[in-house]
Amino acid sequence: MPECIGLTGWIAADGLRALVVEPPVRNFDVPLAIRRVLPFASALQGGVILHGSAVALPAGVHVFVAGSATGKSTLAAHLGSLGLPVVADDLTPCRLVDGLVEVPLPCEVKRDARNPRLCGLHFLARSSAVDCVSLTPLTPAECVAQLLWNGFSELAAPAMWASQFRSYSQIARVVPAYALTVPDDRLQVGMIADGVRAALNALSLPESA
């Protein structure tokens, strides 16, 4: 298994420069090390990176937030095979613009010149007690708690985390959040992806529909 534990190095206070000292191990995972550094560098620059994978629908971007090895990348990949473009894997950048939350995307992914808005946060959990996909709405306070729990807390920088908390609070006020529970059965990932796609499509319907 690639090693990326106990990184040694530094990140500049402005987040613009970073150095990771590669340890003398045979299977050191450089991309994984970079992904571990990016959230902190972004936070020091006032940005927000969510620990989640994301797919795009016509109405906007939905992000599946969870800890490592929960299945968010696998779920996003299967949704991609069902026709939903995967726009982020494991780390999803976002920014607050005029009271909305945008997800910056490459030009080749965007439908037009604008960045799509973040229109759903789904905190993913697997459970052996369920046999189908379920979505439970969360309050803004519950959303903030989940963002903090699934955030990146290893860097002890109080000013940075004060800024992150403010950003999380703003995001929670304007983006609908849900607890997404799926069966704990990787053999059913196709069925789970179908269920999640149906749930996302239902959320995208006009209220009068």
PDB file of C-alpha atoms in Angstrom:
ATOM      1  CA  MET A   1       0.000   0.000   0.000  1.00  0.00           C
ATOM      2  CA  PRO A   2       1.438   3.426  -0.903  1.00  0.00           C
ATOM      3  CA  GLU A   3       2.801   5.294   2.085  1.00  0.00           C
ATOM      4  CA  CYS A   4       1.936   8.893   2.868  1.00  0.00           C
ATOM      5  CA  ILE A   5       1.945   8.913   6.667  1.00  0.00           C
ATOM      6  CA  GLY A   6       4.018  11.327   8.702  1.00  0.00           C
ATOM      7  CA  LEU A   7       4.826  13.841   5.994  1.00  0.00           C
ATOM      8  CA  THR A   8       7.723  16.193   6.688  1.00  0.00           C
ATOM      9  CA  GLY A   9       7.884  19.677   5.215  1.00  0.00           C
ATOM     10  CA  TRP A  10       6.320  23.102   5.442  1.00  0.00           C
ATOM     11  CA  ILE A  11       3.622  25.368   3.997  1.00  0.00           C
ATOM     12  CA  ALA A  12       4.201  29.114   3.724  1.00  0.00           C
ATOM     13  CA  ALA A  13       1.905  31.293   5.831  1.00  0.00           C
ATOM     14  CA  ASP A  14       0.299  32.719   2.675  1.00  0.00           C
ATOM     15  CA  GLY A  15      -0.356  29.219   1.275  1.00  0.00           C
ATOM     16  CA  LEU A  16       1.426  29.986  -1.990  1.00  0.00           C
ATOM     17  CA  ARG A  17       4.418  27.708  -1.468  1.00  0.00           C
ATOM     18  CA  ALA A  18       4.888  24.299   0.093  1.00  0.00           C
ATOM     19  CA  LEU A  19       7.628  21.717   0.417  1.00  0.00           C
ATOM     20  CA  VAL A  20       7.204  18.020   1.109  1.00  0.00           C
ATOM     21  CA  VAL A  21      10.322  16.020   1.904  1.00  0.00           C
ATOM     22  CA  GLU A  22       9.981  12.646   0.230  1.00  0.00           C
ATOM     23  CA  PRO A  23      10.802   9.899   2.727  1.00  0.00           C
ATOM     24  CA  PRO A  24      13.052   6.975   1.783  1.00  0.00           C
ATOM     25  CA  VAL A  25      10.249   4.457   1.183  1.00  0.00           C
ATOM     26  CA  ARG A  26       9.785   2.415  -1.971  1.00  0.00           C
ATOM     27  CA  ASN A  27       6.061   3.016  -2.457  1.00  0.00           C
ATOM     28  CA  PHE A  28       5.736   6.655  -1.468  1.00  0.00           C
ATOM     29  CA  ASP A  29       2.558   8.026  -3.085  1.00  0.00           C
ATOM     30  CA  VAL A  30       3.422  11.502  -4.432  1.00  0.00           C
ATOM     31  CA  PRO A  31      -0.105  12.361  -5.718  1.00  0.00           C
ATOM     32  CA  LEU A  32      -1.568  11.404  -2.349  1.00  0.00           C
ATOM     33  CA  ALA A  33       0.956  13.614  -0.586  1.00  0.00           C
ATOM     34  CA  ILE A  34       0.006  16.529  -2.837  1.00  0.00           C
ATOM     35  CA  ARG A  35      -3.685  15.974  -2.106  1.00  0.00           C
ATOM     36  CA  ARG A  36      -2.924  16.099   1.615  1.00  0.00           C
ATOM     37  CA  VAL A  37      -1.176  19.457   1.253  1.00  0.00           C
ATOM     38  CA  LEU A  38      -3.626  21.187  -1.094  1.00  0.00           C
ATOM     39  CA  PRO A  39      -6.490  21.719   1.402  1.00  0.00           C
ATOM     40  CA  PHE A  40      -4.177  23.502   3.826  1.00  0.00           C
ATOM     41  CA  ALA A  41      -2.596  25.662   1.145  1.00  0.00           C
ATOM     42  CA  SER A  42      -6.061  26.617  -0.094  1.00  0.00           C
ATOM     43  CA  ALA A  43      -7.296  27.406   3.417  1.00  0.00           C
ATOM     44  CA  LEU A  44      -4.312  29.661   4.066  1.00  0.00           C
ATOM     45  CA  GLN A  45      -5.309  31.574   0.918  1.00  0.00           C
ATOM     46  CA  GLY A  46      -8.882  31.925   2.163  1.00  0.00           C
ATOM     47  CA  GLY A  47     -10.312  29.162  -0.024  1.00  0.00           C
ATOM     48  CA  VAL A  48     -12.323  26.094   0.876  1.00  0.00           C
ATOM     49  CA  ILE A  49     -11.734  22.528  -0.284  1.00  0.00           C
ATOM     50  CA  LEU A  50     -14.342  19.967   0.706  1.00  0.00           C
ATOM     51  CA  HIS A  51     -13.318  16.375   1.405  1.00  0.00           C
ATOM     52  CA  GLY A  52     -15.607  14.946  -1.222  1.00  0.00           C
ATOM     53  CA  SER A  53     -16.144  13.759  -4.767  1.00  0.00           C
ATOM     54  CA  ALA A  54     -18.571  15.620  -7.003  1.00  0.00           C
ATOM     55  CA  VAL A  55     -20.837  15.115  -9.990  1.00  0.00           C
ATOM     56  CA  ALA A  56     -22.624  17.682 -12.149  1.00  0.00           C
ATOM     57  CA  LEU A  57     -26.318  17.898 -12.948  1.00  0.00           C
ATOM     58  CA  PRO A  58     -27.917  20.611 -15.094  1.00  0.00           C
ATOM     59  CA  ALA A  59     -28.948  22.497 -11.926  1.00  0.00           C
ATOM     60  CA  GLY A  60     -25.469  22.424 -10.418  1.00  0.00           C
ATOM     61  CA  VAL A  61     -22.900  20.318  -8.592  1.00  0.00           C
ATOM     62  CA  HIS A  62     -23.586  17.720  -5.910  1.00  0.00           C
ATOM     63  CA  VAL A  63     -20.743  16.751  -3.556  1.00  0.00           C
ATOM     64  CA  PHE A  64     -20.444  13.503  -1.609  1.00  0.00           C
ATOM     65  CA  VAL A  65     -18.533  14.304   1.572  1.00  0.00           C
ATOM     66  CA  ALA A  66     -17.048  11.583   3.760  1.00  0.00           C
ATOM     67  CA  GLY A  67     -13.879  10.314   5.339  1.00  0.00           C
ATOM     68  CA  SER A  68     -11.301   8.216   3.530  1.00  0.00           C
ATOM     69  CA  ALA A  69     -12.273   4.738   2.302  1.00  0.00           C
ATOM     70  CA  THR A  70     -16.001   5.436   2.662  1.00  0.00           C
ATOM     71  CA  GLY A  71     -16.751   4.950  -1.024  1.00  0.00           C
ATOM     72  CA  LYS A  72     -17.302   8.497  -2.278  1.00  0.00           C
ATOM     73  CA  SER A  73     -14.903   8.112  -5.225  1.00  0.00           C
ATOM     74  CA  THR A  74     -16.415   4.747  -6.152  1.00  0.00           C
ATOM     75  CA  LEU A  75     -19.920   6.194  -6.016  1.00  0.00           C
ATOM     76  CA  ALA A  76     -18.940   9.180  -8.167  1.00  0.00           C
ATOM     77  CA  ALA A  77     -17.261   6.890 -10.709  1.00  0.00           C
ATOM     78  CA  HIS A  78     -20.385   4.742 -11.041  1.00  0.00           C
ATOM     79  CA  LEU A  79     -22.538   7.850 -11.392  1.00  0.00           C
ATOM     80  CA  GLY A  80     -20.157   8.886 -14.140  1.00  0.00           C
ATOM     81  CA  SER A  81     -20.823   5.631 -15.930  1.00  0.00           C
ATOM     82  CA  LEU A  82     -24.537   6.499 -15.721  1.00  0.00           C
ATOM     83  CA  GLY A  83     -23.986   9.785 -17.505  1.00  0.00           C
ATOM     84  CA  LEU A  84     -23.376  12.270 -14.681  1.00  0.00           C
ATOM     85  CA  PRO A  85     -20.061  14.069 -15.293  1.00  0.00           C
ATOM     86  CA  VAL A  86     -17.574  13.575 -12.459  1.00  0.00           C
ATOM     87  CA  VAL A  87     -16.055  16.997 -11.761  1.00  0.00           C
ATOM     88  CA  ALA A  88     -13.968  16.263  -8.647  1.00  0.00           C
ATOM     89  CA  ASP A  89     -12.477  13.222  -6.955  1.00  0.00           C
ATOM     90  CA  ASP A  90     -11.773  13.308  -3.199  1.00  0.00           C
ATOM     91  CA  LEU A  91     -11.156  17.076  -3.081  1.00  0.00           C
ATOM     92  CA  THR A  92     -13.748  19.603  -4.271  1.00  0.00           C
ATOM     93  CA  PRO A  93     -12.805  23.298  -4.325  1.00  0.00           C
ATOM     94  CA  CYS A  94     -15.520  25.889  -3.818  1.00  0.00           C
ATOM     95  CA  ARG A  95     -15.828  29.609  -3.251  1.00  0.00           C
ATOM     96  CA  LEU A  96     -18.466  32.061  -2.091  1.00  0.00           C
ATOM     97  CA  VAL A  97     -19.517  34.579  -4.738  1.00  0.00           C
ATOM     98  CA  ASP A  98     -22.386  37.048  -4.242  1.00  0.00           C
ATOM     99  CA  GLY A  99     -24.152  34.888  -1.683  1.00  0.00           C
ATOM    100  CA  LEU A 100     -23.831  31.678  -3.710  1.00  0.00           C
ATOM    101  CA  VAL A 101     -21.297  28.865  -3.570  1.00  0.00           C
ATOM    102  CA  GLU A 102     -19.516  28.194  -6.852  1.00  0.00           C
ATOM    103  CA  VAL A 103     -17.459  25.158  -7.825  1.00  0.00           C
ATOM    104  CA  PRO A 104     -14.567  26.281 -10.075  1.00  0.00           C
ATOM    105  CA  LEU A 105     -14.302  23.899 -13.009  1.00  0.00           C
ATOM    106  CA  PRO A 106     -12.035  23.630 -16.058  1.00  0.00           C
ATOM    107  CA  CYS A 107     -13.419  25.292 -19.180  1.00  0.00           C
ATOM    108  CA  GLU A 108     -13.823  21.950 -20.945  1.00  0.00           C
ATOM    109  CA  VAL A 109     -16.181  20.745 -18.191  1.00  0.00           C
ATOM    110  CA  LYS A 110     -18.354  23.846 -17.777  1.00  0.00           C
ATOM    111  CA  ARG A 111     -21.539  24.175 -19.824  1.00  0.00           C
ATOM    112  CA  ASP A 112     -20.978  27.924 -20.264  1.00  0.00           C
ATOM    113  CA  ALA A 113     -18.619  30.666 -19.118  1.00  0.00           C
ATOM    114  CA  ARG A 114     -19.898  30.581 -15.538  1.00  0.00           C
ATOM    115  CA  ASN A 115     -18.881  28.208 -12.803  1.00  0.00           C
ATOM    116  CA  PRO A 116     -21.788  26.029 -11.639  1.00  0.00           C
ATOM    117  CA  ARG A 117     -23.222  26.522  -8.193  1.00  0.00           C
ATOM    118  CA  LEU A 118     -22.969  23.982  -5.418  1.00  0.00           C
ATOM    119  CA  CYS A 119     -26.544  22.768  -5.030  1.00  0.00           C
ATOM    120  CA  GLY A 120     -26.240  19.777  -2.715  1.00  0.00           C
ATOM    121  CA  LEU A 121     -23.994  18.476   0.060  1.00  0.00           C
ATOM    122  CA  HIS A 122     -24.436  14.777   0.789  1.00  0.00           C
ATOM    123  CA  PHE A 123     -22.658  13.328   3.811  1.00  0.00           C
ATOM    124  CA  LEU A 124     -22.106   9.719   2.825  1.00  0.00           C
ATOM    125  CA  ALA A 125     -22.342   6.793   5.223  1.00  0.00           C
ATOM    126  CA  ARG A 126     -22.666   3.041   4.687  1.00  0.00           C
ATOM    127  CA  SER A 127     -24.933   0.997   6.917  1.00  0.00           C
ATOM    128  CA  SER A 128     -25.797  -2.689   7.102  1.00  0.00           C
ATOM    129  CA  ALA A 129     -29.154  -1.683   8.621  1.00  0.00           C
ATOM    130  CA  VAL A 130     -30.546  -0.298   5.335  1.00  0.00           C
ATOM    131  CA  ASP A 131     -31.307  -2.008   2.053  1.00  0.00           C
ATOM    132  CA  CYS A 132     -31.882   1.073  -0.103  1.00  0.00           C
ATOM    133  CA  VAL A 133     -30.592   4.617  -0.543  1.00  0.00           C
ATOM    134  CA  SER A 134     -31.966   7.212   1.863  1.00  0.00           C
ATOM    135  CA  LEU A 135     -31.584  10.988   2.030  1.00  0.00           C
ATOM    136  CA  THR A 136     -32.321  12.834   5.267  1.00  0.00           C
ATOM    137  CA  PRO A 137     -32.289  16.649   5.271  1.00  0.00           C
ATOM    138  CA  LEU A 138     -29.869  18.277   7.709  1.00  0.00           C
ATOM    139  CA  THR A 139     -30.167  21.615   9.458  1.00  0.00           C
ATOM    140  CA  PRO A 140     -27.495  24.257   8.826  1.00  0.00           C
ATOM    141  CA  ALA A 141     -26.016  23.545  12.261  1.00  0.00           C
ATOM    142  CA  GLU A 142     -25.839  19.830  11.501  1.00  0.00           C
ATOM    143  CA  CYS A 143     -24.233  20.629   8.152  1.00  0.00           C
ATOM    144  CA  VAL A 144     -21.533  22.755   9.791  1.00  0.00           C
ATOM    145  CA  ALA A 145     -20.830  19.968  12.300  1.00  0.00           C
ATOM    146  CA  GLN A 146     -20.427  17.462   9.464  1.00  0.00           C
ATOM    147  CA  LEU A 147     -18.161  19.800   7.487  1.00  0.00           C
ATOM    148  CA  LEU A 148     -15.957  20.257  10.543  1.00  0.00           C
ATOM    149  CA  TRP A 149     -15.899  16.522  11.243  1.00  0.00           C
ATOM    150  CA  ASN A 150     -14.933  15.746   7.651  1.00  0.00           C
ATOM    151  CA  GLY A 151     -12.574  18.709   7.275  1.00  0.00           C
ATOM    152  CA  PHE A 152      -8.817  18.919   7.481  1.00  0.00           C
ATOM    153  CA  SER A 153      -7.852  19.662  11.081  1.00  0.00           C
ATOM    154  CA  GLU A 154      -4.216  18.576  11.174  1.00  0.00           C
ATOM    155  CA  LEU A 155      -2.777  22.063  10.667  1.00  0.00           C
ATOM    156  CA  ALA A 156      -2.801  24.053  13.915  1.00  0.00           C
ATOM    157  CA  ALA A 157      -3.499  27.561  12.610  1.00  0.00           C
ATOM    158  CA  PRO A 158      -6.288  29.243  14.632  1.00  0.00           C
ATOM    159  CA  ALA A 159      -6.778  32.144  12.204  1.00  0.00           C
ATOM    160  CA  MET A 160      -7.125  29.738   9.298  1.00  0.00           C
ATOM    161  CA  TRP A 161      -9.712  27.633  11.099  1.00  0.00           C
ATOM    162  CA  ALA A 162     -11.670  30.709  12.146  1.00  0.00           C
ATOM    163  CA  SER A 163     -11.883  31.586   8.458  1.00  0.00           C
ATOM    164  CA  GLN A 164     -12.857  28.009   7.559  1.00  0.00           C
ATOM    165  CA  PHE A 165     -15.584  27.991  10.205  1.00  0.00           C
ATOM    166  CA  ARG A 166     -17.041  31.204   8.784  1.00  0.00           C
ATOM    167  CA  SER A 167     -16.956  29.716   5.286  1.00  0.00           C
ATOM    168  CA  TYR A 168     -18.582  26.492   6.469  1.00  0.00           C
ATOM    169  CA  SER A 169     -21.327  28.510   8.181  1.00  0.00           C
ATOM    170  CA  GLN A 170     -21.993  30.505   5.002  1.00  0.00           C
ATOM    171  CA  ILE A 171     -22.058  27.354   2.896  1.00  0.00           C
ATOM    172  CA  ALA A 172     -24.477  25.658   5.296  1.00  0.00           C
ATOM    173  CA  ARG A 173     -26.881  28.603   5.086  1.00  0.00           C
ATOM    174  CA  VAL A 174     -27.245  28.516   1.307  1.00  0.00           C
ATOM    175  CA  VAL A 175     -26.588  24.906   0.215  1.00  0.00           C
ATOM    176  CA  PRO A 176     -29.093  22.130   1.015  1.00  0.00           C
ATOM    177  CA  ALA A 177     -27.422  19.349   3.015  1.00  0.00           C
ATOM    178  CA  TYR A 178     -28.405  15.724   3.506  1.00  0.00           C
ATOM    179  CA  ALA A 179     -27.305  12.603   5.315  1.00  0.00           C
ATOM    180  CA  LEU A 180     -26.901  10.066   2.496  1.00  0.00           C
ATOM    181  CA  THR A 181     -27.074   6.507   3.789  1.00  0.00           C
ATOM    182  CA  VAL A 182     -26.428   3.584   1.461  1.00  0.00           C
ATOM    183  CA  PRO A 183     -26.292  -0.196   2.004  1.00  0.00           C
ATOM    184  CA  ASP A 184     -22.946  -1.456   3.228  1.00  0.00           C
ATOM    185  CA  ASP A 185     -22.546  -3.874   0.348  1.00  0.00           C
ATOM    186  CA  ARG A 186     -19.973  -3.127  -2.324  1.00  0.00           C
ATOM    187  CA  LEU A 187     -21.488  -5.825  -4.534  1.00  0.00           C
ATOM    188  CA  GLN A 188     -24.566  -3.609  -4.873  1.00  0.00           C
ATOM    189  CA  VAL A 189     -22.692  -0.496  -5.964  1.00  0.00           C
ATOM    190  CA  GLY A 190     -24.520  -0.418  -9.297  1.00  0.00           C
ATOM    191  CA  MET A 191     -27.911  -0.510  -7.578  1.00  0.00           C
ATOM    192  CA  ILE A 192     -26.718   2.096  -5.080  1.00  0.00           C
ATOM    193  CA  ALA A 193     -25.577   4.419  -7.873  1.00  0.00           C
ATOM    194  CA  ASP A 194     -28.965   4.028  -9.584  1.00  0.00           C
ATOM    195  CA  GLY A 195     -30.693   4.934  -6.335  1.00  0.00           C
ATOM    196  CA  VAL A 196     -28.483   7.953  -5.742  1.00  0.00           C
ATOM    197  CA  ARG A 197     -29.000   9.189  -9.306  1.00  0.00           C
ATOM    198  CA  ALA A 198     -32.778   8.911  -8.865  1.00  0.00           C
ATOM    199  CA  ALA A 199     -32.558  10.813  -5.572  1.00  0.00           C
ATOM    200  CA  LEU A 200     -30.463  13.596  -7.113  1.00  0.00           C
ATOM    201  CA  ASN A 201     -32.835  13.900 -10.064  1.00  0.00           C
ATOM    202  CA  ALA A 202     -35.764  14.175  -7.653  1.00  0.00           C
ATOM    203  CA  LEU A 203     -34.020  16.958  -5.753  1.00  0.00           C
ATOM    204  CA  SER A 204     -33.511  18.823  -9.034  1.00  0.00           C
ATOM    205  CA  LEU A 205     -37.225  18.841  -9.919  1.00  0.00           C
ATOM    206  CA  PRO A 206     -39.103  22.130  -9.532  1.00  0.00           C
ATOM    207  CA  GLU A 207     -41.125  22.331  -6.319  1.00  0.00           C
ATOM    208  CA  SER A 208     -44.344  22.405  -8.303  1.00  0.00           C
ATOM    209  CA  ALA A 209     -43.501  19.168 -10.112  1.00  0.00           C
TER     210      ALA A 209
END
